[in-house]
Tab-separated table of C-alpha atoms and ligand atoms in Angstrom:
chain	number	residue	atom	x	y	z
A	203	MET	CA	0.000	0.000	0.000
A	204	THR	CA	2.818	2.417	0.877
A	205	GLY	CA	4.086	2.079	-2.609
A	206	ARG	CA	0.881	3.761	-3.896
A	207	ARG	CA	1.038	7.232	-2.491
A	208	ASP	CA	1.584	8.987	-5.739
A	209	GLY	CA	-1.637	10.984	-5.994
A	210	PRO	CA	-4.471	12.435	-3.869
A	211	LEU	CA	-7.142	11.070	-6.283
A	212	MET	CA	-5.925	7.491	-6.236
A	213	ARG	CA	-8.865	5.330	-5.143
A	214	ASN	CA	-6.645	2.982	-3.242
A	215	SER	CA	-5.270	5.656	-0.858
A	216	GLY	CA	-5.979	5.254	2.845
A	217	HIS	CA	-9.271	6.683	4.142
A	218	SER	CA	-7.788	9.107	6.741
A	219	LEU	CA	-5.237	10.408	4.321
A	220	CYS	CA	-7.880	10.814	1.618
A	221	GLY	CA	-10.198	12.695	3.962
A	222	SER	CA	-7.584	15.282	5.009
A	223	ARG	CA	-6.453	15.829	1.405
A	224	LEU	CA	-10.017	16.265	0.266
A	225	ALA	CA	-10.625	18.904	2.962
A	226	MET	CA	-7.494	20.726	1.906
A	227	ALA	CA	-8.509	20.726	-1.733
A	228	VAL	CA	-11.968	22.081	-0.914
A	229	THR	CA	-10.436	24.849	1.191
A	230	ILE	CA	-8.056	25.857	-1.595
A	231	GLY	CA	-10.976	25.817	-4.050
A	232	VAL	CA	-13.155	28.048	-1.883
A	233	PHE	CA	-10.270	30.462	-1.310
A	234	LEU	CA	-9.507	30.705	-5.054
A	235	GLY	CA	-13.205	31.215	-5.727
A	236	CYS	CA	-13.293	34.155	-3.327
A	237	VAL	CA	-10.154	35.670	-4.888
A	238	PHE	CA	-11.627	35.416	-8.466
A	239	ALA	CA	-15.001	36.700	-7.292
A	240	PHE	CA	-13.268	39.727	-5.853
A	241	PHE	CA	-11.191	40.561	-8.933
A	242	TYR	CA	-13.674	39.482	-11.644
A	243	PRO	CA	-17.116	40.266	-10.223
A	244	ARG	CA	-18.810	39.897	-13.703
A	245	GLY	CA	-17.112	36.612	-14.509
A	246	PHE	CA	-14.455	35.547	-16.974
A	247	PHE	CA	-16.700	36.042	-20.064
A	248	ALA	CA	-17.573	39.670	-19.568
A	249	ALA	CA	-16.961	40.425	-23.234
A	250	ASP	CA	-20.081	38.559	-24.480
A	251	SER	CA	-22.100	39.245	-21.391
A	252	PRO	CA	-24.752	41.518	-23.030
A	253	ILE	CA	-25.946	38.710	-25.278
A	254	ARG	CA	-25.904	36.158	-22.534
A	255	GLY	CA	-27.593	38.680	-20.327
A	256	ARG	CA	-30.428	39.186	-22.707
A	257	ARG	CA	-30.997	35.475	-23.108
A	258	ILE	CA	-30.985	34.966	-19.429
A	259	ALA	CA	-33.351	37.862	-18.907
A	260	LYS	CA	-35.877	36.353	-21.366
A	261	SER	CA	-35.793	32.931	-19.801
A	262	ASP	CA	-36.002	34.591	-16.372
A	263	LEU	CA	-39.254	36.208	-17.472
A	264	GLN	CA	-40.697	32.914	-18.554
A	265	VAL	CA	-39.524	31.116	-15.482
A	266	GLY	CA	-40.845	33.926	-13.404
A	267	SER	CA	-44.393	33.679	-14.864
A	268	SER	CA	-47.060	31.913	-12.949
A	269	GLN	CA	-47.996	28.295	-13.684
A	270	CYS	CA	-51.258	29.382	-15.440
A	271	GLU	CA	-49.514	31.902	-17.665
A	272	SER	CA	-46.896	29.414	-18.822
A	273	SER	CA	-49.471	26.776	-19.841
A	274	GLU	CA	-51.393	29.436	-21.780
A	275	ARG	CA	-48.164	30.404	-23.421
A	276	ILE	CA	-47.491	26.750	-24.314
A	277	ASN	CA	-50.940	26.382	-25.845
A	278	MET	CA	-50.411	29.559	-27.871
A	279	LEU	CA	-47.065	28.296	-29.059
A	280	LYS	CA	-48.641	24.942	-29.917
A	281	SER	CA	-51.381	26.503	-32.045
A	282	GLU	CA	-48.820	28.805	-33.659
A	283	PHE	CA	-46.750	25.745	-34.467
A	284	VAL	CA	-49.750	23.949	-35.979
A	285	ALA	CA	-50.630	27.015	-38.067
A	286	GLU	CA	-47.032	27.330	-39.200
A	287	SER	CA	-46.773	23.688	-40.216
A	288	GLU	CA	-50.093	23.979	-42.102
A	289	LYS	CA	-48.735	26.976	-43.961
A	290	ASN	CA	-45.591	24.995	-44.565
A	291	SER	CA	-47.389	22.020	-46.123
A	292	GLU	CA	-49.447	24.408	-48.273
A	293	LEU	CA	-46.223	25.961	-49.500
A	294	LYS	CA	-44.746	22.533	-50.110
A	295	LYS	CA	-47.815	21.611	-52.187
A	296	GLN	CA	-47.463	24.762	-54.261
A	297	VAL	CA	-43.787	24.076	-54.812
A	298	ARG	CA	-44.591	20.521	-55.870
A	299	GLU	CA	-47.224	21.763	-58.345
A	300	LEU	CA	-44.853	24.348	-59.750
A	301	THR	CA	-42.136	21.744	-60.109
A	302	GLU	CA	-44.516	19.465	-61.985
A	303	LYS	CA	-45.507	22.277	-64.332
A	304	LEU	CA	-41.883	23.124	-64.889
A	305	GLN	CA	-41.083	19.497	-65.640
A	306	LEU	CA	-43.906	19.320	-68.203
A	307	ALA	CA	-42.688	22.492	-69.846
A	308	GLU	CA	-39.156	21.142	-69.939
A	309	GLN	CA	-40.171	17.838	-71.506
A	310	ARG	CA	-40.223	19.067	-75.084
A	311	LYS	CA	-36.898	20.776	-74.606
A	312	ASP	CA	-35.621	17.611	-72.967
A	313	GLN	CA	-36.713	15.523	-75.952
A	314	ALA	CA	-34.718	17.759	-78.224
A	315	GLN	CA	-31.707	17.507	-75.988
A	316	LYS	CA	-32.000	13.721	-75.915
A	317	GLN	CA	-31.727	13.664	-79.691
A	318	VAL	CA	-28.438	15.437	-79.394
A	319	LEU	CA	-27.378	13.136	-76.582
A	320	VAL	CA	-28.148	9.997	-78.546
A	321	LEU	CA	-25.916	11.219	-81.301
A	322	GLY	CA	-23.257	12.571	-79.007
A	323	GLU	CA	-23.045	9.722	-76.506
A	324	GLN	CA	-19.685	8.056	-76.321
A	325	HIS	CA	-19.225	4.328	-76.125
A	326	LYS	CA	-16.413	1.870	-75.866
A	327	ALA	CA	-16.369	-0.553	-78.773
A	328	GLY	CA	-17.646	-3.985	-77.767
A	329	PRO	CA	-15.900	-7.290	-78.559
A	330	PHE	CA	-15.181	-8.347	-82.143
A	331	GLY	CA	-18.305	-8.859	-84.222
A	332	THR	CA	-20.688	-7.298	-81.714
A	333	VAL	CA	-20.593	-3.632	-82.736
A	334	LYS	CA	-23.331	-2.047	-84.806
A	335	GLY	CA	-23.449	1.542	-86.044
A	336	LEU	CA	-26.400	3.859	-85.628
A	337	ARG	CA	-28.782	3.750	-88.586
A	338	THR	CA	-32.103	4.482	-86.921
A	339	ASN	CA	-31.902	8.215	-86.356
A	340	PRO	CA	-34.163	9.827	-83.728
A	341	THR	CA	-37.367	11.400	-85.016
A	342	VAL	CA	-37.908	15.148	-84.849
A	343	VAL	CA	-40.194	16.758	-82.269
A	344	PRO	CA	-43.535	17.281	-84.071
A	345	ASP	CA	-44.230	20.928	-84.873
A	346	GLU	CA	-47.947	21.482	-85.456
A	347	SER	CA	-47.504	25.198	-86.030
A	348	VAL	CA	-46.122	24.368	-89.493
A	349	ASN	CA	-49.602	23.505	-90.748
A	350	PRO	CA	-52.347	23.165	-88.096
A	351	ARG	CA	-55.023	22.259	-90.657
A	352	LEU	CA	-52.966	19.403	-92.091
A	353	ALA	CA	-52.065	18.323	-88.540
A	354	LYS	CA	-55.795	17.874	-87.791
A	355	ILE	CA	-56.344	15.811	-90.938
A	356	LEU	CA	-53.358	13.582	-90.217
A	357	GLU	CA	-54.526	12.975	-86.660
A	358	LYS	CA	-57.630	11.375	-88.152
A	359	VAL	CA	-56.080	9.560	-91.110
A	360	ALA	CA	-52.726	8.252	-89.856
A	361	VAL	CA	-52.249	4.918	-88.102
A	362	LYS	CA	-49.348	4.849	-85.628
A	363	ARG	CA	-48.222	8.155	-87.124
A	364	GLU	CA	-47.809	6.595	-90.577
A	365	LEU	CA	-49.667	7.037	-93.838
A	366	ILE	CA	-49.470	6.753	-97.612
A	367	VAL	CA	-49.394	10.091	-99.450
A	368	ALA	CA	-49.955	10.664	-103.167
A	369	LEU	CA	-50.005	13.917	-105.137
A	370	ALA	CA	-52.539	14.060	-107.946
A	371	ASN	CA	-53.982	16.473	-110.473
A	372	SER	CA	-56.707	15.918	-113.057
A	373	LYS	CA	-54.304	14.484	-115.637
A	374	VAL	CA	-53.884	11.263	-113.627
A	375	LYS	CA	-57.526	10.813	-112.628
A	376	ASP	CA	-57.928	7.399	-114.341
A	377	MET	CA	-54.852	5.947	-112.685
A	378	LEU	CA	-55.845	7.470	-109.360
A	379	GLU	CA	-59.091	5.533	-109.566
A	380	VAL	CA	-57.292	2.191	-109.984
A	381	TRP	CA	-54.844	3.301	-107.272
A	382	PHE	CA	-57.388	4.019	-104.524
A	383	ALA	CA	-59.600	1.105	-105.549
A	384	SER	CA	-56.666	-1.246	-104.888
A	385	ILE	CA	-55.934	0.452	-101.552
A	386	LYS	CA	-59.563	0.110	-100.467
A	387	ARG	CA	-59.632	-3.532	-101.597
A	388	VAL	CA	-56.669	-4.363	-99.381
A	389	GLY	CA	-58.278	-2.441	-96.508
A	390	ILE	CA	-55.557	0.140	-95.920
A	391	PRO	CA	-57.118	2.972	-93.868
A	392	ASN	CA	-54.167	5.360	-93.633
A	393	TYR	CA	-53.752	7.066	-96.974
A	394	LEU	CA	-54.225	10.599	-98.234
A	395	VAL	CA	-54.407	12.265	-101.627
A	396	VAL	CA	-52.876	15.715	-101.879
A	397	ALA	CA	-55.137	17.281	-104.496
A	398	LEU	CA	-53.342	19.734	-106.771
A	399	ASP	CA	-56.565	21.032	-108.298
A	400	GLU	CA	-60.209	21.442	-107.330
A	401	ASP	CA	-61.423	18.769	-109.740
A	402	ILE	CA	-59.340	16.062	-108.045
A	403	ALA	CA	-60.320	17.327	-104.600
A	404	SER	CA	-64.039	16.956	-105.324
A	405	TYR	CA	-63.438	13.652	-107.170
A	406	CYS	CA	-61.801	12.237	-104.044
A	407	LYS	CA	-64.539	13.564	-101.777
A	408	SER	CA	-67.250	11.985	-103.910
A	409	ASN	CA	-65.373	8.668	-103.786
A	410	ASP	CA	-64.840	8.762	-100.034
A	411	VAL	CA	-61.077	9.107	-100.462
A	412	PRO	CA	-59.218	11.078	-97.763
A	413	VAL	CA	-58.068	14.246	-99.451
A	414	TYR	CA	-56.110	17.344	-98.559
A	415	LYS	CA	-56.309	20.429	-100.734
A	416	ARG	CA	-53.838	23.140	-99.912
A	417	ASP	CA	-54.946	26.741	-99.411
A	418	PRO	CA	-54.748	28.417	-102.820
A	419	ASP	CA	-52.963	31.466	-101.410
A	420	GLU	CA	-50.053	29.396	-100.207
A	421	GLY	CA	-47.012	30.285	-102.269
A	422	ILE	CA	-45.916	26.928	-103.631
A	423	ASP	CA	-49.404	26.110	-104.899
A	424	SER	CA	-49.140	28.424	-107.857
A	425	VAL	CA	-46.469	25.948	-108.995
A	426	ALA	CA	-48.976	23.129	-108.851
A	427	ARG	CA	-51.447	24.897	-111.134
A	428	THR	CA	-49.133	26.519	-113.634
A	429	GLY	CA	-45.837	24.694	-113.331
A	430	GLY	CA	-44.475	22.039	-115.634
A	431	ASN	CA	-43.748	18.443	-114.749
A	432	HIS	CA	-40.417	19.149	-113.063
A	433	ALA	CA	-41.748	22.035	-111.038
A	434	VAL	CA	-44.416	19.702	-109.716
A	435	SER	CA	-41.695	17.171	-108.836
A	436	GLY	CA	-39.993	19.829	-106.739
A	437	LEU	CA	-43.331	20.627	-105.139
A	438	LYS	CA	-43.671	16.993	-104.073
A	439	PHE	CA	-40.565	17.238	-101.905
A	440	ARG	CA	-41.620	20.569	-100.422
A	441	ILE	CA	-45.067	19.319	-99.447
A	442	LEU	CA	-43.620	16.106	-98.060
A	443	ARG	CA	-41.428	18.173	-95.755
A	444	GLU	CA	-44.492	19.459	-93.894
A	445	PHE	CA	-45.673	15.917	-93.218
A	446	LEU	CA	-42.315	15.047	-91.695
A	447	GLN	CA	-42.221	18.260	-89.668
A	448	LEU	CA	-45.588	17.286	-88.227
A	449	GLY	CA	-43.900	14.090	-87.059
A	450	TYR	CA	-45.315	11.531	-89.493
A	451	SER	CA	-43.594	8.723	-91.360
A	452	ILE	CA	-44.749	8.718	-94.961
A	453	ILE	CA	-44.938	6.286	-97.823
A	454	LEU	CA	-44.704	8.606	-100.786
A	455	SER	CA	-46.598	6.929	-103.585
A	456	ASP	CA	-47.012	7.660	-107.264
A	457	VAL	CA	-50.467	6.853	-108.604
A	458	ASP	CA	-49.275	4.284	-111.219
A	459	ILE	CA	-49.152	1.718	-108.442
A	460	VAL	CA	-51.433	-1.222	-107.611
A	461	TYR	CA	-51.600	-2.271	-103.952
A	462	LEU	CA	-51.969	-5.998	-103.276
A	463	GLN	CA	-51.007	-6.075	-99.574
A	464	ASN	CA	-50.644	-3.499	-96.813
A	465	PRO	CA	-47.106	-2.117	-97.209
A	466	PHE	CA	-46.918	-1.108	-93.544
A	467	ASN	CA	-46.743	-4.814	-92.682
A	468	HIS	CA	-43.569	-5.150	-94.748
A	469	LEU	CA	-41.323	-2.329	-93.549
A	470	TYR	CA	-38.144	-2.518	-91.476
A	471	ARG	CA	-38.353	1.086	-90.177
A	472	ASP	CA	-34.654	1.140	-89.317
A	473	SER	CA	-33.504	3.730	-91.864
A	474	ASP	CA	-34.218	7.302	-92.848
A	475	VAL	CA	-35.245	6.201	-96.329
A	476	GLU	CA	-36.547	2.758	-97.247
A	477	SER	CA	-37.163	2.680	-100.967
A	478	MET	CA	-38.251	0.427	-103.776
A	479	THR	CA	-35.612	-0.071	-106.416
A	480	ASP	CA	-35.446	0.205	-110.182
A	481	GLY	CA	-33.191	-2.857	-110.043
A	482	HIS	CA	-34.426	-6.179	-111.407
A	483	ASN	CA	-32.270	-8.814	-109.739
A	484	ASN	CA	-30.097	-9.279	-106.634
A	485	MET	CA	-27.120	-7.486	-108.139
A	486	THR	CA	-28.809	-4.478	-109.623
A	487	ALA	CA	-31.224	-4.026	-106.732
A	488	TYR	CA	-28.857	-4.523	-103.810
A	489	GLY	CA	-25.505	-3.432	-105.206
A	490	TYR	CA	-22.500	-5.130	-106.720
A	491	ASN	CA	-18.852	-4.715	-107.529
A	492	ASP	CA	-18.644	-3.896	-111.228
A	493	VAL	CA	-15.085	-4.523	-112.408
A	494	PHE	CA	-14.051	-2.094	-115.113
A	495	ASP	CA	-11.337	-3.355	-117.433
A	496	GLU	CA	-8.661	-1.062	-118.851
A	497	PRO	CA	-6.078	-3.362	-120.544
A	498	ALA	CA	-3.645	-0.514	-121.250
A	499	MET	CA	-2.962	-0.348	-117.495
A	500	GLY	CA	-1.412	-3.831	-117.641
A	501	TRP	CA	-1.002	-5.236	-114.134
A	502	ALA	CA	-3.626	-2.745	-112.810
A	503	ARG	CA	-6.095	-3.194	-115.679
A	504	TYR	CA	-9.042	-4.019	-113.373
A	505	ALA	CA	-10.753	-1.169	-111.561
A	506	HIS	CA	-13.486	-2.086	-109.111
A	507	THR	CA	-16.589	0.086	-109.066
A	508	MET	CA	-19.606	0.142	-106.775
A	509	ARG	CA	-22.854	-0.085	-108.679
A	510	ILE	CA	-26.502	0.005	-107.703
A	511	TRP	CA	-29.650	0.694	-109.719
A	512	VAL	CA	-31.366	3.865	-108.608
A	513	TYR	CA	-33.982	4.031	-105.886
A	514	ASN	CA	-37.444	4.758	-107.187
A	515	SER	CA	-38.474	8.216	-106.047
A	516	GLY	CA	-42.087	7.268	-106.813
A	517	PHE	CA	-42.377	4.863	-103.913
A	518	PHE	CA	-40.398	5.203	-100.724
A	519	TYR	CA	-40.936	5.184	-96.992
A	520	ILE	CA	-39.370	8.133	-95.202
A	521	ARG	CA	-39.076	8.617	-91.442
A	522	PRO	CA	-39.352	12.086	-89.840
A	523	THR	CA	-35.680	12.602	-89.040
A	524	ILE	CA	-33.210	15.421	-89.630
A	525	PRO	CA	-31.347	13.576	-92.427
A	526	SER	CA	-34.686	12.821	-94.133
A	527	ILE	CA	-35.759	16.458	-94.037
A	528	GLU	CA	-32.313	17.527	-95.195
A	529	LEU	CA	-32.685	15.153	-98.152
A	530	LEU	CA	-36.031	16.681	-99.149
A	531	ASP	CA	-34.598	20.191	-98.856
A	532	ARG	CA	-31.531	19.344	-100.918
A	533	VAL	CA	-33.588	17.708	-103.666
A	534	ALA	CA	-36.164	20.533	-103.790
A	535	ASN	CA	-33.394	23.118	-103.808
A	536	ARG	CA	-31.537	21.459	-106.692
A	537	LEU	CA	-34.714	20.915	-108.715
A	538	SER	CA	-35.475	24.626	-108.476
A	539	ARG	CA	-31.929	25.579	-109.521
A	540	GLU	CA	-31.544	22.938	-112.268
A	541	PRO	CA	-34.823	23.018	-114.197
A	542	ASN	CA	-33.731	20.338	-116.676
A	543	SER	CA	-32.787	17.750	-114.058
A	544	TRP	CA	-34.790	14.601	-113.406
A	545	ASP	CA	-36.079	14.417	-109.850
A	546	GLN	CA	-35.264	10.717	-109.469
A	547	ALA	CA	-31.646	11.219	-110.546
A	548	VAL	CA	-31.262	14.144	-108.146
A	549	PHE	CA	-32.910	12.152	-105.351
A	550	ASN	CA	-30.355	9.355	-105.812
A	551	GLU	CA	-27.336	11.600	-106.222
A	552	GLU	CA	-28.142	13.372	-102.972
A	553	LEU	CA	-28.755	10.069	-101.242
A	554	PHE	CA	-25.630	8.243	-102.421
A	555	PHE	CA	-22.742	10.537	-103.337
A	556	PRO	CA	-20.193	10.747	-100.505
A	557	SER	CA	-18.672	13.909	-99.104
A	558	HIS	CA	-15.637	15.041	-101.017
A	559	PRO	CA	-13.565	18.209	-101.391
A	560	GLY	CA	-15.947	21.129	-101.702
A	561	TYR	CA	-19.016	18.991	-101.104
A	562	ASP	CA	-20.764	17.773	-97.967
A	563	GLY	CA	-22.707	14.653	-98.747
A	564	LEU	CA	-25.937	13.696	-97.031
A	565	HIS	CA	-25.505	11.183	-94.242
A	566	ALA	CA	-28.811	9.370	-94.346
A	567	ALA	CA	-29.456	5.710	-93.599
A	568	ARG	CA	-30.875	3.804	-96.598
A	569	ARG	CA	-32.560	0.482	-97.117
A	570	THR	CA	-33.539	-1.158	-100.381
A	571	MET	CA	-36.917	-2.863	-100.363
A	572	ASP	CA	-37.330	-6.458	-101.528
A	573	PHE	CA	-37.690	-6.138	-105.306
A	574	TYR	CA	-40.140	-9.040	-105.503
A	575	LEU	CA	-42.429	-7.608	-102.821
A	576	PHE	CA	-42.176	-4.013	-103.982
A	577	MET	CA	-42.133	-4.913	-107.644
A	578	ASN	CA	-41.402	-2.652	-110.581
A	579	SER	CA	-42.972	-3.425	-113.940
A	580	LYS	CA	-39.664	-4.544	-115.465
A	581	VAL	CA	-39.402	-7.338	-112.899
A	582	LEU	CA	-43.022	-8.315	-113.507
A	583	PHE	CA	-43.014	-8.312	-117.301
A	584	LYS	CA	-39.430	-9.447	-117.954
A	585	THR	CA	-39.072	-12.099	-115.249
A	586	VAL	CA	-41.966	-12.902	-112.966
A	587	ARG	CA	-44.757	-13.526	-115.463
A	588	LYS	CA	-42.516	-16.079	-117.280
A	589	ASP	CA	-41.501	-18.021	-114.172
A	590	ALA	CA	-43.941	-20.591	-112.789
A	591	LYS	CA	-42.650	-20.206	-109.234
A	592	LEU	CA	-42.443	-16.418	-109.215
A	593	ARG	CA	-45.936	-16.127	-110.684
A	594	LYS	CA	-47.306	-17.622	-107.469
A	595	LEU	CA	-45.617	-14.974	-105.334
A	596	ARG	CA	-47.892	-12.174	-104.180
A	597	PRO	CA	-46.207	-8.767	-104.250
A	598	VAL	CA	-47.104	-5.982	-101.818
A	599	ILE	CA	-47.300	-3.470	-104.655
A	600	VAL	CA	-46.677	-3.385	-108.384
A	601	HIS	CA	-45.378	-0.081	-109.756
A	602	VAL	CA	-45.867	0.411	-113.493
A	603	ASN	CA	-42.812	2.661	-113.713
A	604	TYR	CA	-41.029	1.069	-116.677
A	605	HIS	CA	-43.891	1.323	-119.163
A	606	PRO	CA	-45.712	4.284	-120.708
A	607	ASP	CA	-48.973	2.368	-121.232
A	608	LYS	CA	-49.566	2.611	-117.498
A	609	LEU	CA	-53.336	2.391	-117.206
A	610	PRO	CA	-53.866	-0.836	-119.248
A	611	ARG	CA	-50.925	-2.497	-117.472
A	612	MET	CA	-52.291	-1.468	-114.057
A	613	LYS	CA	-55.656	-2.980	-114.953
A	614	ALA	CA	-53.907	-6.143	-116.178
A	615	VAL	CA	-52.080	-6.421	-112.846
A	616	VAL	CA	-55.427	-6.247	-111.046
A	617	GLU	CA	-56.828	-8.891	-113.420
A	618	PHE	CA	-53.877	-11.199	-112.797
A	619	TYR	CA	-53.406	-10.859	-109.042
A	620	VAL	CA	-56.905	-9.994	-107.839
A	621	ASN	CA	-59.210	-11.744	-110.298
A	622	GLY	CA	-56.854	-14.649	-110.917
A	623	ASN	CA	-56.865	-14.286	-114.702
A	624	GLN	CA	-53.674	-16.205	-115.578
A	625	HIS	CA	-53.540	-14.744	-119.103
A	626	ALA	CA	-54.051	-11.111	-118.155
A	627	LEU	CA	-50.375	-10.158	-118.515
A	628	GLU	CA	-49.667	-11.978	-121.775
A	629	ARG	CA	-50.620	-9.376	-124.364
A	630	PHE	CA	-47.934	-6.876	-123.273
A	631	PRO	CA	-44.379	-6.786	-124.599
A	632	ASP	CA	-41.482	-6.925	-122.087
A	633	GLY	CA	-40.521	-3.358	-122.805
A	634	SER	CA	-42.388	-0.605	-124.534
A	635	ASP	CA	-42.514	-0.341	-128.349
A	636	TRP	CA	-41.709	3.372	-128.149
B	959	NAG	C1	-30.921	-13.424	-104.222
B	959	NAG	O1	-30.751	-13.158	-102.844
B	959	NAG	C2	-31.558	-13.942	-102.002
B	959	NAG	C3	-31.332	-13.525	-100.593
B	959	NAG	O2	-30.728	-12.312	-100.513
B	959	NAG	C4	-31.223	-15.413	-102.188
B	959	NAG	O3	-32.069	-16.191	-101.384
B	959	NAG	C5	-31.398	-15.783	-103.640
B	959	NAG	O4	-30.972	-17.111	-103.846
B	959	NAG	C6	-30.608	-14.855	-104.527
B	959	NAG	N1	-30.905	-15.148	-105.920
B	959	NAG	C7	-29.975	-15.350	-106.836
B	959	NAG	C8	-30.462	-15.628	-108.215
B	959	NAG	O5	-28.793	-15.302	-106.597
């Protein structure tokens, strides 16, 4: 025990010793307290005393109130608190409502930003054989202000924001009749005739054909009435632009076409432009390597060239995307500047020529339609009608694009495919006789 005398606070010290030390410590404490009280009567923290003083004074008041007063005060505080929290929840509700409104307002903007994001997003390349480039571009945000009247019509006519559109004036009335009769027969509800004159507009109305006649005071319509063939071709691309701006995917259709199935059941919808081809077999329709021979070059006599038969600008499916609208603008612009150009050639040049020095090409995704399902009249009259197997195949459409005697050939197609007349196609030559 003697060995543990090292401190007055050690628990193991002897009781008597502990008692006397404790008494001494208390005495010293009291003495020091008196000394400090004498020299610092307002305490050590005099500097911030006014603040402390005020606080103390307030609480003193409360403490000093009677029991009754304090409970009244508590009740008052309670009801104040309830009122405050009610106000608070009302405010919260208003904030929530405002936030919701703000979110709604931001949605359209957000959609637009997402389009940019989709294109701008960065990815690591996946493993070998698993990567796939973007070909399905995002659609534009529909803009009804472009043509509210047309927007209303399309709301009624379109199915899943898709429809067939054909431009027609009185000159093609007979073909138009075969055209819409075939569409009605198949039961396609989503189609629309853009009437370029009053006669066609009333003809459609009397035949229960959905029709849209533009306002006569709209600038480009003077082209429709007075313009030549090429001017009307340019008009086609300008009018089509409005449909895309309104957010619709369109099958642009000439009227020298017979429908045998619903084309919307046979689309891939993965490209900006999905078009029927003027090609007549796998090579010409889908592309091939055409080797050009120049013997004078000796060892390098063979030059490889990429070939594809043109897309048919009289029947294509076009999605409402920026590249699609750019295509229409480029074609319309060139047709107006080069009055002797052929719209189909311009359409293909814009679609296929790559960027090169001094020229920015269009970067649109393209898909060639199956040339047996979306059949041109060369395929039908040169190949299909002579082949027992191919004769049994039912196309989606037949486009009489290769022959000038369009109306009789259209009627023959109906005879063959709809009425089952096996001889209906026989009287026509493969090509035209000029
Ligand atoms: C054409 O291509 C299809 C598939 O792409 C193939 O099934 C068919 O055999 C080809 N025809 C010829 C004549 O090569």
